[in-house]
PDB file of C-alpha atoms in Angstrom:
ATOM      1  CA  UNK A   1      41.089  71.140 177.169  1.00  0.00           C
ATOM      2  CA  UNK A   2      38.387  69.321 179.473  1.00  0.00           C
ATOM      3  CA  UNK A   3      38.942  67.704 182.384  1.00  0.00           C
ATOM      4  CA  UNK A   4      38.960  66.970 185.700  1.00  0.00           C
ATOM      5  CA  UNK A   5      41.405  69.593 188.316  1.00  0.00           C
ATOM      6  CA  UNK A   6      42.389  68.014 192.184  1.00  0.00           C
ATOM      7  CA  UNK A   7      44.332  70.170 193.928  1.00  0.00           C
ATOM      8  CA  UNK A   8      46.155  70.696 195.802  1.00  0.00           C
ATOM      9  CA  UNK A   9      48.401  67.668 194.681  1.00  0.00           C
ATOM     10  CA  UNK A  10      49.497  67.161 197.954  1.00  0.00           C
ATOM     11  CA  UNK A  11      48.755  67.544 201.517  1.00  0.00           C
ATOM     12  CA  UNK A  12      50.065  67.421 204.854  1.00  0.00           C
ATOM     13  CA  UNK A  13      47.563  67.955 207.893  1.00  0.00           C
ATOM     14  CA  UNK A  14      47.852  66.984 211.810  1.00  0.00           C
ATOM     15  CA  UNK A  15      45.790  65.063 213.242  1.00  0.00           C
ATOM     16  CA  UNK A  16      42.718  65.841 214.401  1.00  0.00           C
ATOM     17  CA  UNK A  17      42.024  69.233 211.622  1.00  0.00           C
ATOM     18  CA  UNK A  18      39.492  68.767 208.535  1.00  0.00           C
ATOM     19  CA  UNK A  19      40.504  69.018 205.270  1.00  0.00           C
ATOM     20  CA  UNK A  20      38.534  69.666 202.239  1.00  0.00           C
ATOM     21  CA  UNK A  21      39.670  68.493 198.970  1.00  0.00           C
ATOM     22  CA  UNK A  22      38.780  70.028 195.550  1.00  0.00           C
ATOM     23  CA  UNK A  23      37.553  68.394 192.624  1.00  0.00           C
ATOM     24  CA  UNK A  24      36.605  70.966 189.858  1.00  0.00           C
ATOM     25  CA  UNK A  25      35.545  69.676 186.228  1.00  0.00           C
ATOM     26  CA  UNK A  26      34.623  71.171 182.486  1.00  0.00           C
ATOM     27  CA  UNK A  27      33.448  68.327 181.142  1.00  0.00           C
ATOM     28  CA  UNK A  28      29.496  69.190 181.461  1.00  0.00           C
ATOM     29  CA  UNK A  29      29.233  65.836 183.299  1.00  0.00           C
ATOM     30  CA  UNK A  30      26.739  65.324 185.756  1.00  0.00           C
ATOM     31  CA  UNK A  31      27.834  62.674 187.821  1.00  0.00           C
ATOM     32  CA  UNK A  32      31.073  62.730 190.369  1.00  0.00           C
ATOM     33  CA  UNK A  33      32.628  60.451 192.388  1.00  0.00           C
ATOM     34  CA  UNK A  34      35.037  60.585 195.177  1.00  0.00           C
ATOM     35  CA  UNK A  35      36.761  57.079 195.441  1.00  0.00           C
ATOM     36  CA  UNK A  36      40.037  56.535 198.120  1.00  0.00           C
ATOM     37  CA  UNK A  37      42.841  54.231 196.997  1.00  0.00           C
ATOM     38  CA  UNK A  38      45.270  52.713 198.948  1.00  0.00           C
ATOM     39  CA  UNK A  39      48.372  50.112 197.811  1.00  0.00           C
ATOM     40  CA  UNK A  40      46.898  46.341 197.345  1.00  0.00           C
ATOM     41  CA  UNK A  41      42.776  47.597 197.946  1.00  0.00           C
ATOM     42  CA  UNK A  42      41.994  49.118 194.718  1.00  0.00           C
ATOM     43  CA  UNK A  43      39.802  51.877 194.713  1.00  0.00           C
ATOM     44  CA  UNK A  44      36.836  52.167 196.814  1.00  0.00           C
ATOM     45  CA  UNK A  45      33.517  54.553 196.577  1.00  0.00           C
ATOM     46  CA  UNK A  46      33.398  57.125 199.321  1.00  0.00           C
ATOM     47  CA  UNK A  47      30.936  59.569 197.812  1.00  0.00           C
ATOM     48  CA  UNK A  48      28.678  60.056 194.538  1.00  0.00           C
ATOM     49  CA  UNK A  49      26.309  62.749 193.085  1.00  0.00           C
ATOM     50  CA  UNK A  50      24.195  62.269 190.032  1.00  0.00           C
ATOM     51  CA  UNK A  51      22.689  65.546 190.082  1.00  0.00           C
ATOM     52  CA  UNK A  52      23.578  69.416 191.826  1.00  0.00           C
ATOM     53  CA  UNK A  53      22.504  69.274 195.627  1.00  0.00           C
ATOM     54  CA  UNK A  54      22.512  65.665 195.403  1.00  0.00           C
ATOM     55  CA  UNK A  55      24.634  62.887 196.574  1.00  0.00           C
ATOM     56  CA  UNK A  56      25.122  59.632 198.496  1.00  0.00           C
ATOM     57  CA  UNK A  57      27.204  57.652 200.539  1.00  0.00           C
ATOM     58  CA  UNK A  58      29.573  55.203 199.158  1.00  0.00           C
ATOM     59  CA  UNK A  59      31.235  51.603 200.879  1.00  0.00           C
ATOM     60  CA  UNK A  60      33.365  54.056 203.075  1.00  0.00           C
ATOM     61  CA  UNK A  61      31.732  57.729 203.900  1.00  0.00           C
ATOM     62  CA  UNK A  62      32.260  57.725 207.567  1.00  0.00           C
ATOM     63  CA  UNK A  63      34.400  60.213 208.488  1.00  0.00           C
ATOM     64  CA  UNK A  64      34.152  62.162 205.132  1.00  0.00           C
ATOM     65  CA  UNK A  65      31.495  64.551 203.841  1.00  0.00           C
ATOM     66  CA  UNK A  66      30.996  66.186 200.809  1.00  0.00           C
ATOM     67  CA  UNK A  67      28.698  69.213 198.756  1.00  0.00           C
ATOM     68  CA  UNK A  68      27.328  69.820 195.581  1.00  0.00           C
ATOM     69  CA  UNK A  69      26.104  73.172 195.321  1.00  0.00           C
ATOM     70  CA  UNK A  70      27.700  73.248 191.460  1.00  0.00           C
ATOM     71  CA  UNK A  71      27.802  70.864 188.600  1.00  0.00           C
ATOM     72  CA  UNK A  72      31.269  72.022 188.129  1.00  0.00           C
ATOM     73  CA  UNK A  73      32.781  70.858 191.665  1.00  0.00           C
ATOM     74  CA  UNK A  74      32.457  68.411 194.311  1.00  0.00           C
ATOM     75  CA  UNK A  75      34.621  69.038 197.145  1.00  0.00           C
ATOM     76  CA  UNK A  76      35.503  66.603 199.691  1.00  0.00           C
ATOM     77  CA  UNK A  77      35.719  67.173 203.353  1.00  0.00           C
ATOM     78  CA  UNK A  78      37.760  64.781 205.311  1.00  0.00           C
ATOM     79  CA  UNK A  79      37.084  65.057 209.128  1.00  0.00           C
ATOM     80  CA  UNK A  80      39.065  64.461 212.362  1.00  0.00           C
ATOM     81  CA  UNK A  81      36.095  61.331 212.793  1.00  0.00           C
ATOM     82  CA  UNK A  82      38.024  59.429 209.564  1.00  0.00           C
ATOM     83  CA  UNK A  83      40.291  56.951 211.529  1.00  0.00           C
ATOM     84  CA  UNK A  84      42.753  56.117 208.826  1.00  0.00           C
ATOM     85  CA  UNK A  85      42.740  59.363 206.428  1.00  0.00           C
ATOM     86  CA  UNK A  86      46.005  58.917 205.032  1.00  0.00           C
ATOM     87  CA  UNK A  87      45.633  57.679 201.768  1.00  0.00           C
ATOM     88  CA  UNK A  88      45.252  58.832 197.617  1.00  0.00           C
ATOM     89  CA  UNK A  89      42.021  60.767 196.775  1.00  0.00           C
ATOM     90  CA  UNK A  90      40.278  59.970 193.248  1.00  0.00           C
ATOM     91  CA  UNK A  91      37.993  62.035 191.762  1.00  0.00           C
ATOM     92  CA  UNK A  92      36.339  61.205 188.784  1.00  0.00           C
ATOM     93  CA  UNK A  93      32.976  61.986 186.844  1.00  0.00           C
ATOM     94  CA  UNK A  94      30.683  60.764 183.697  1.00  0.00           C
ATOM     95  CA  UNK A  95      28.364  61.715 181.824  1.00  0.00           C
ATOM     96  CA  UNK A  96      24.376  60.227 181.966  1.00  0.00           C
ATOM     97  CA  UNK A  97      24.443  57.018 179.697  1.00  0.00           C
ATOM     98  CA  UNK A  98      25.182  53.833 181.282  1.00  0.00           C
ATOM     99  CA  UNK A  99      28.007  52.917 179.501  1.00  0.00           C
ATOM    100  CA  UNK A 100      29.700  55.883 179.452  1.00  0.00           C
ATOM    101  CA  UNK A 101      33.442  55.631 180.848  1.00  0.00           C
ATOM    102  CA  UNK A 102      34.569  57.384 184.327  1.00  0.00           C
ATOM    103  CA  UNK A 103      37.119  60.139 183.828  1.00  0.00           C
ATOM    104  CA  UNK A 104      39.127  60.810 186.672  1.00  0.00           C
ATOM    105  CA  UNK A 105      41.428  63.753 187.995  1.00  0.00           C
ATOM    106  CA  UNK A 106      45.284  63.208 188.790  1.00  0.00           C
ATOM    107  CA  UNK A 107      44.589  63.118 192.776  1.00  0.00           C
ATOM    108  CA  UNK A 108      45.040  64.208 195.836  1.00  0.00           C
ATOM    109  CA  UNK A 109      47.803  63.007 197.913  1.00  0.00           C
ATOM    110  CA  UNK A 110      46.584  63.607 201.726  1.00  0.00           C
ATOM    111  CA  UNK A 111      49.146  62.591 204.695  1.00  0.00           C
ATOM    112  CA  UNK A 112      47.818  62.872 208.262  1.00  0.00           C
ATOM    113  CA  UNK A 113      50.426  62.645 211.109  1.00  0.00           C
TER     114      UNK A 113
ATOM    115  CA  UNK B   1      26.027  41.900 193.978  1.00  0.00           C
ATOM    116  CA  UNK B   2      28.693  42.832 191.315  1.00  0.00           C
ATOM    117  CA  UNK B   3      32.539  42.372 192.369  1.00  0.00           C
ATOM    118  CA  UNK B   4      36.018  41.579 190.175  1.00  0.00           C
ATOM    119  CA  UNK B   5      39.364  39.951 190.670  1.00  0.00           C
ATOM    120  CA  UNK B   6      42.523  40.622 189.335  1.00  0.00           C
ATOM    121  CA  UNK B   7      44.124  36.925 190.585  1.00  0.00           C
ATOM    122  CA  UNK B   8      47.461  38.362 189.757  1.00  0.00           C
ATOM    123  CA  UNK B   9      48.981  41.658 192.043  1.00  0.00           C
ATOM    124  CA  UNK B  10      52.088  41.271 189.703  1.00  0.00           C
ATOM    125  CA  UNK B  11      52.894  40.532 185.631  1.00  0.00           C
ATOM    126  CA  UNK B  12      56.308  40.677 184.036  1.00  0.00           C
ATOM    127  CA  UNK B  13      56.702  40.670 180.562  1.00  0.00           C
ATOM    128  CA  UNK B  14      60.012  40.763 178.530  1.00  0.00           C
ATOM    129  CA  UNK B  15      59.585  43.882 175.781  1.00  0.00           C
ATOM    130  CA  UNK B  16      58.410  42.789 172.443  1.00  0.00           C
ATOM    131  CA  UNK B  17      56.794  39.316 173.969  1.00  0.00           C
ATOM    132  CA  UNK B  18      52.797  39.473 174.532  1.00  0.00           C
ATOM    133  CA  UNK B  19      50.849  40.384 177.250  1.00  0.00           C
ATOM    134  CA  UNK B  20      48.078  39.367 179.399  1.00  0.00           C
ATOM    135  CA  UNK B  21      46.395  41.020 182.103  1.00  0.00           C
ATOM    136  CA  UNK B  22      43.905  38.781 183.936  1.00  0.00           C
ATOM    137  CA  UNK B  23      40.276  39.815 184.976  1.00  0.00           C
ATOM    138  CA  UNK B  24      37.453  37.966 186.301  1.00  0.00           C
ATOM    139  CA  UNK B  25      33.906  39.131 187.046  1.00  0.00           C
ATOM    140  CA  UNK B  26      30.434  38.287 188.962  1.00  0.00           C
ATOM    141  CA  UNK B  27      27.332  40.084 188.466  1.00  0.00           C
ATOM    142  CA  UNK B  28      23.434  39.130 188.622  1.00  0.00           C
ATOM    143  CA  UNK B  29      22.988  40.157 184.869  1.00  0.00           C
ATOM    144  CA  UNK B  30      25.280  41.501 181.764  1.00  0.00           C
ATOM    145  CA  UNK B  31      28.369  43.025 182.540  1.00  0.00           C
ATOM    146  CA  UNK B  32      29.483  46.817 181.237  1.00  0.00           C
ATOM    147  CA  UNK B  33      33.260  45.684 181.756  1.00  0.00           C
ATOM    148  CA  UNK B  34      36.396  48.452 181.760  1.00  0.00           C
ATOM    149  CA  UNK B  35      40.042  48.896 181.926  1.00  0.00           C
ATOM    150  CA  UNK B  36      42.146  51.507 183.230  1.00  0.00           C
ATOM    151  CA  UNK B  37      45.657  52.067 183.365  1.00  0.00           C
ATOM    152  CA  UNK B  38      47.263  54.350 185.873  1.00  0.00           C
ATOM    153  CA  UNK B  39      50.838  55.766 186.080  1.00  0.00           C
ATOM    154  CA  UNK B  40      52.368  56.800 189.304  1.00  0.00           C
ATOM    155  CA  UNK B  41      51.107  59.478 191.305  1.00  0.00           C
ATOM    156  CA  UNK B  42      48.544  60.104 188.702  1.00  0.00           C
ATOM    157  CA  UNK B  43      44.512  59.080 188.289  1.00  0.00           C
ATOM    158  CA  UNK B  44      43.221  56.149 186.098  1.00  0.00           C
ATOM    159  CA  UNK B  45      42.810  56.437 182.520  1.00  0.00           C
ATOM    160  CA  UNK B  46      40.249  54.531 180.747  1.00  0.00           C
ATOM    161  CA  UNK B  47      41.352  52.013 177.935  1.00  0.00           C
ATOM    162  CA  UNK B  48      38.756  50.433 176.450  1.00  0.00           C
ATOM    163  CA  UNK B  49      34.858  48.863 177.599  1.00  0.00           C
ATOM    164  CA  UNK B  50      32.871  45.786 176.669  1.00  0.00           C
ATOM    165  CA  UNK B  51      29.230  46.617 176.466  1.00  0.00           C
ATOM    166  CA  UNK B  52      27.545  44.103 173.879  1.00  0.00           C
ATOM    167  CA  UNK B  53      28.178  43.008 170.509  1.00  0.00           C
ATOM    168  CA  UNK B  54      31.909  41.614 169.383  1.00  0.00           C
ATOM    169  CA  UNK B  55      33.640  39.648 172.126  1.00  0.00           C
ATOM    170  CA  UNK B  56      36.745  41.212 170.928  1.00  0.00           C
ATOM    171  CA  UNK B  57      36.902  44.719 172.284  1.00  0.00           C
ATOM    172  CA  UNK B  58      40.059  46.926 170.572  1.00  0.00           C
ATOM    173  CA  UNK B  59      41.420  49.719 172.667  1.00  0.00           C
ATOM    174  CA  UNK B  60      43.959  52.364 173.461  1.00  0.00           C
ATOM    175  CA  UNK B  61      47.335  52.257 172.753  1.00  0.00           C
ATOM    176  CA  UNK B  62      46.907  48.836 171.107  1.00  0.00           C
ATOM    177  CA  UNK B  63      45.568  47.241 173.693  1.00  0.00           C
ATOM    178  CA  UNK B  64      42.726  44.659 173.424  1.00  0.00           C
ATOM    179  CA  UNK B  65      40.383  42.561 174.957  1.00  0.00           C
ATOM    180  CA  UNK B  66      38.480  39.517 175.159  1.00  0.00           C
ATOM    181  CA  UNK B  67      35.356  38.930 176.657  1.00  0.00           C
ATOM    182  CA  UNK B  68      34.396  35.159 177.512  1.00  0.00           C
ATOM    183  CA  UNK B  69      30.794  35.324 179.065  1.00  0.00           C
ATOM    184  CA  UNK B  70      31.542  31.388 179.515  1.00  0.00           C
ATOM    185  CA  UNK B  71      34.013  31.553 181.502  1.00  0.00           C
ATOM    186  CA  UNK B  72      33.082  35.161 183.160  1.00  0.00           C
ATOM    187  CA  UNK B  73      36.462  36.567 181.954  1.00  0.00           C
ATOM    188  CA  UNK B  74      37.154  39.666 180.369  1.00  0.00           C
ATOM    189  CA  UNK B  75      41.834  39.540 179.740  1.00  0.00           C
ATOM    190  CA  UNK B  76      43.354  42.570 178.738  1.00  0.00           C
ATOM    191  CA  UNK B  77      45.744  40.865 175.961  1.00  0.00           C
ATOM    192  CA  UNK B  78      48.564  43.327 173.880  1.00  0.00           C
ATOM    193  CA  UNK B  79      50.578  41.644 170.771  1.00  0.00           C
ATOM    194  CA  UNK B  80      53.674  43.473 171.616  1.00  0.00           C
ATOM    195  CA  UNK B  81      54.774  44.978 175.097  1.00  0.00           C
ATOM    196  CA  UNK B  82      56.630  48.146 175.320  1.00  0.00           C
ATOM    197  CA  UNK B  83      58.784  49.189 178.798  1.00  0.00           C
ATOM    198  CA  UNK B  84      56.384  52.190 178.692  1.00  0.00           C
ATOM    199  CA  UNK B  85      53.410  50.220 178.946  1.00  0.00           C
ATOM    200  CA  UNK B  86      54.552  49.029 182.434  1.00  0.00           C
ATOM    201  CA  UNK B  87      51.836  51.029 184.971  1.00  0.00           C
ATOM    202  CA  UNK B  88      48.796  49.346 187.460  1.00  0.00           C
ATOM    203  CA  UNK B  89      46.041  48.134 185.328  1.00  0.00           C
ATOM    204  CA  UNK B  90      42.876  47.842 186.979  1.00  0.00           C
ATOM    205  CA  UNK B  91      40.020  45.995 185.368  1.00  0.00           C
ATOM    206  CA  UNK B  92      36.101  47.080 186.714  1.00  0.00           C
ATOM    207  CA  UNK B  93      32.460  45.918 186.325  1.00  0.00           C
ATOM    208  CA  UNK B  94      29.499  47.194 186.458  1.00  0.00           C
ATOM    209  CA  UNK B  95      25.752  44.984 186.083  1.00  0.00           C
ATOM    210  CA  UNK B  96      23.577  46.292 183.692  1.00  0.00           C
ATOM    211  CA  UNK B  97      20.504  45.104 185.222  1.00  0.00           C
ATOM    212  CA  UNK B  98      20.984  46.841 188.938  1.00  0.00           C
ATOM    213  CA  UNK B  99      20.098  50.353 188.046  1.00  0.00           C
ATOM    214  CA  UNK B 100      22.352  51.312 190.603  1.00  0.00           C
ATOM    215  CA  UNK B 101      24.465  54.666 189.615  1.00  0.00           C
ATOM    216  CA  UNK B 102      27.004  53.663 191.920  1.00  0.00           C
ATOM    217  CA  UNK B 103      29.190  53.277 189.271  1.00  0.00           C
ATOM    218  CA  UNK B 104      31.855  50.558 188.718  1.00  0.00           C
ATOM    219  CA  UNK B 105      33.212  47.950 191.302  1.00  0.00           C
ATOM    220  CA  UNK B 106      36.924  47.789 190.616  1.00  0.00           C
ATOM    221  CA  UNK B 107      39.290  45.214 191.044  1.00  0.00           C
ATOM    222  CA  UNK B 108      42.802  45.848 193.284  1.00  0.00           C
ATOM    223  CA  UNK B 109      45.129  46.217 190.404  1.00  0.00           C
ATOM    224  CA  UNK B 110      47.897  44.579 188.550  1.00  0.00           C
ATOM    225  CA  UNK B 111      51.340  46.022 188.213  1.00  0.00           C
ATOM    226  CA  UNK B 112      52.546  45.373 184.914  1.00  0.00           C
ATOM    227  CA  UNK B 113      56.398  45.750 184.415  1.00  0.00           C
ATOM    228  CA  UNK B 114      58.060  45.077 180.679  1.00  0.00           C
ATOM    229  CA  UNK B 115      61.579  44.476 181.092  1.00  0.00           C
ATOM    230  CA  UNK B 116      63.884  45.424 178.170  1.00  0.00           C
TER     231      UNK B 116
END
């Protein structure tokens, strides 16, 4: 089946390490998103890449950095610089027409303490 | 500058009763509008899109909804609520006319609950 792979599901880090998040997908898609969600905010654009080696910053990439050396996977990197990195990682891609829905994986719990 | 609201953080709905799930946009141009649905602990599946054409968009699940370019509005509406249905809905926009492939704004979510 295609689709969209986070792991791991969750993750516990101290404060202070990086942590890279993985994002794999089979869908052929070229475009992939990182978005963070936390209760009552919605979800809000970190990252995006529209093409391999590619991407740009979202409302909220400080602190966070990401690759794109494959169309299959965009990992995330969240650094010690990311004040609040607690939160619920989206990942999500689509395919090149405009209208085309985003599909996104089952996420990536990340708790910082 | 494209944003959404979801006026209500909360909906309860008695099973078997209909639904509504408010959503109301703001773009420069036409709106691509979507709705998701996510269950806990798990990522956002999409349930149906407005792009142009009939106002009344059909969906997933039997889910349905209305676009009202009048009144900038685009309600996610079901006939008949089942308890499994209950889940965050999030409704998201997206102008046409800004080029931009930053994808969809989204709205902050309402958590629907269907009581039996």
């Amino acid at each position: 089946d295609g689709g969209i792979t986070q792991s791991p599901k969750y993750l516990f880090r101290k404060e202070g390490q990086n942590v890279t998040l993985s994002c794999e997908q089979n869908l052929n898609h070229d475009a992939m998103y990182w978005y963070r969600q936390d209760p009552g905010q919605g979800l809000r654009l970190i990252y995006y890449s529209q093409i391999v080696n590619d991407f740009q910053k979202g409302d909220i990439a400080e602190g966070y950095s990401v690759s794109r050396e494959k169309k299959e996977s965009f990992p995330l990197t969240v650094t010690s610089a990311q004040k609040n990195p607690t939160a619920f990682y989206l990942c999500a891609s689509r395919d090149r027409q405009g209208n085309s829905p985003l599909h996104f994986g089952n996420g990536t719990r990340l708790t910082v303490t | 500058a494209q944003s959404v609201a979801q006026p209500e953080d909360q909906v309860n709905v008695a099973e078997g009763n209909p639904l509504t799930v408010k959503c109301t946009y703001s773009v420069s141009g036409n709106p691509y509008l979507f709705w998701y649905v996510q269950y806990p602990n798990r990522g956002l599946q999409f349930l149906l899109k407005y792009i142009t054409g009939d106002n009344l968009v059909k969906g997933s699940y039997g889910f349905e909804a209305e676009f009202n370019k009048s009144q900038t509005s685009f309600h996610l509406k079901k006939p008949s609520a089942l308890v499994s249905d209950s889940a965050l809905y999030f409704c998201a926009v997206r102008d046409i006319s800004s080029g931009s492939a930053r994808q969809l704004t989204f709205g902050s979510g309402t958590q629907l609950t269907v009581l039996p």
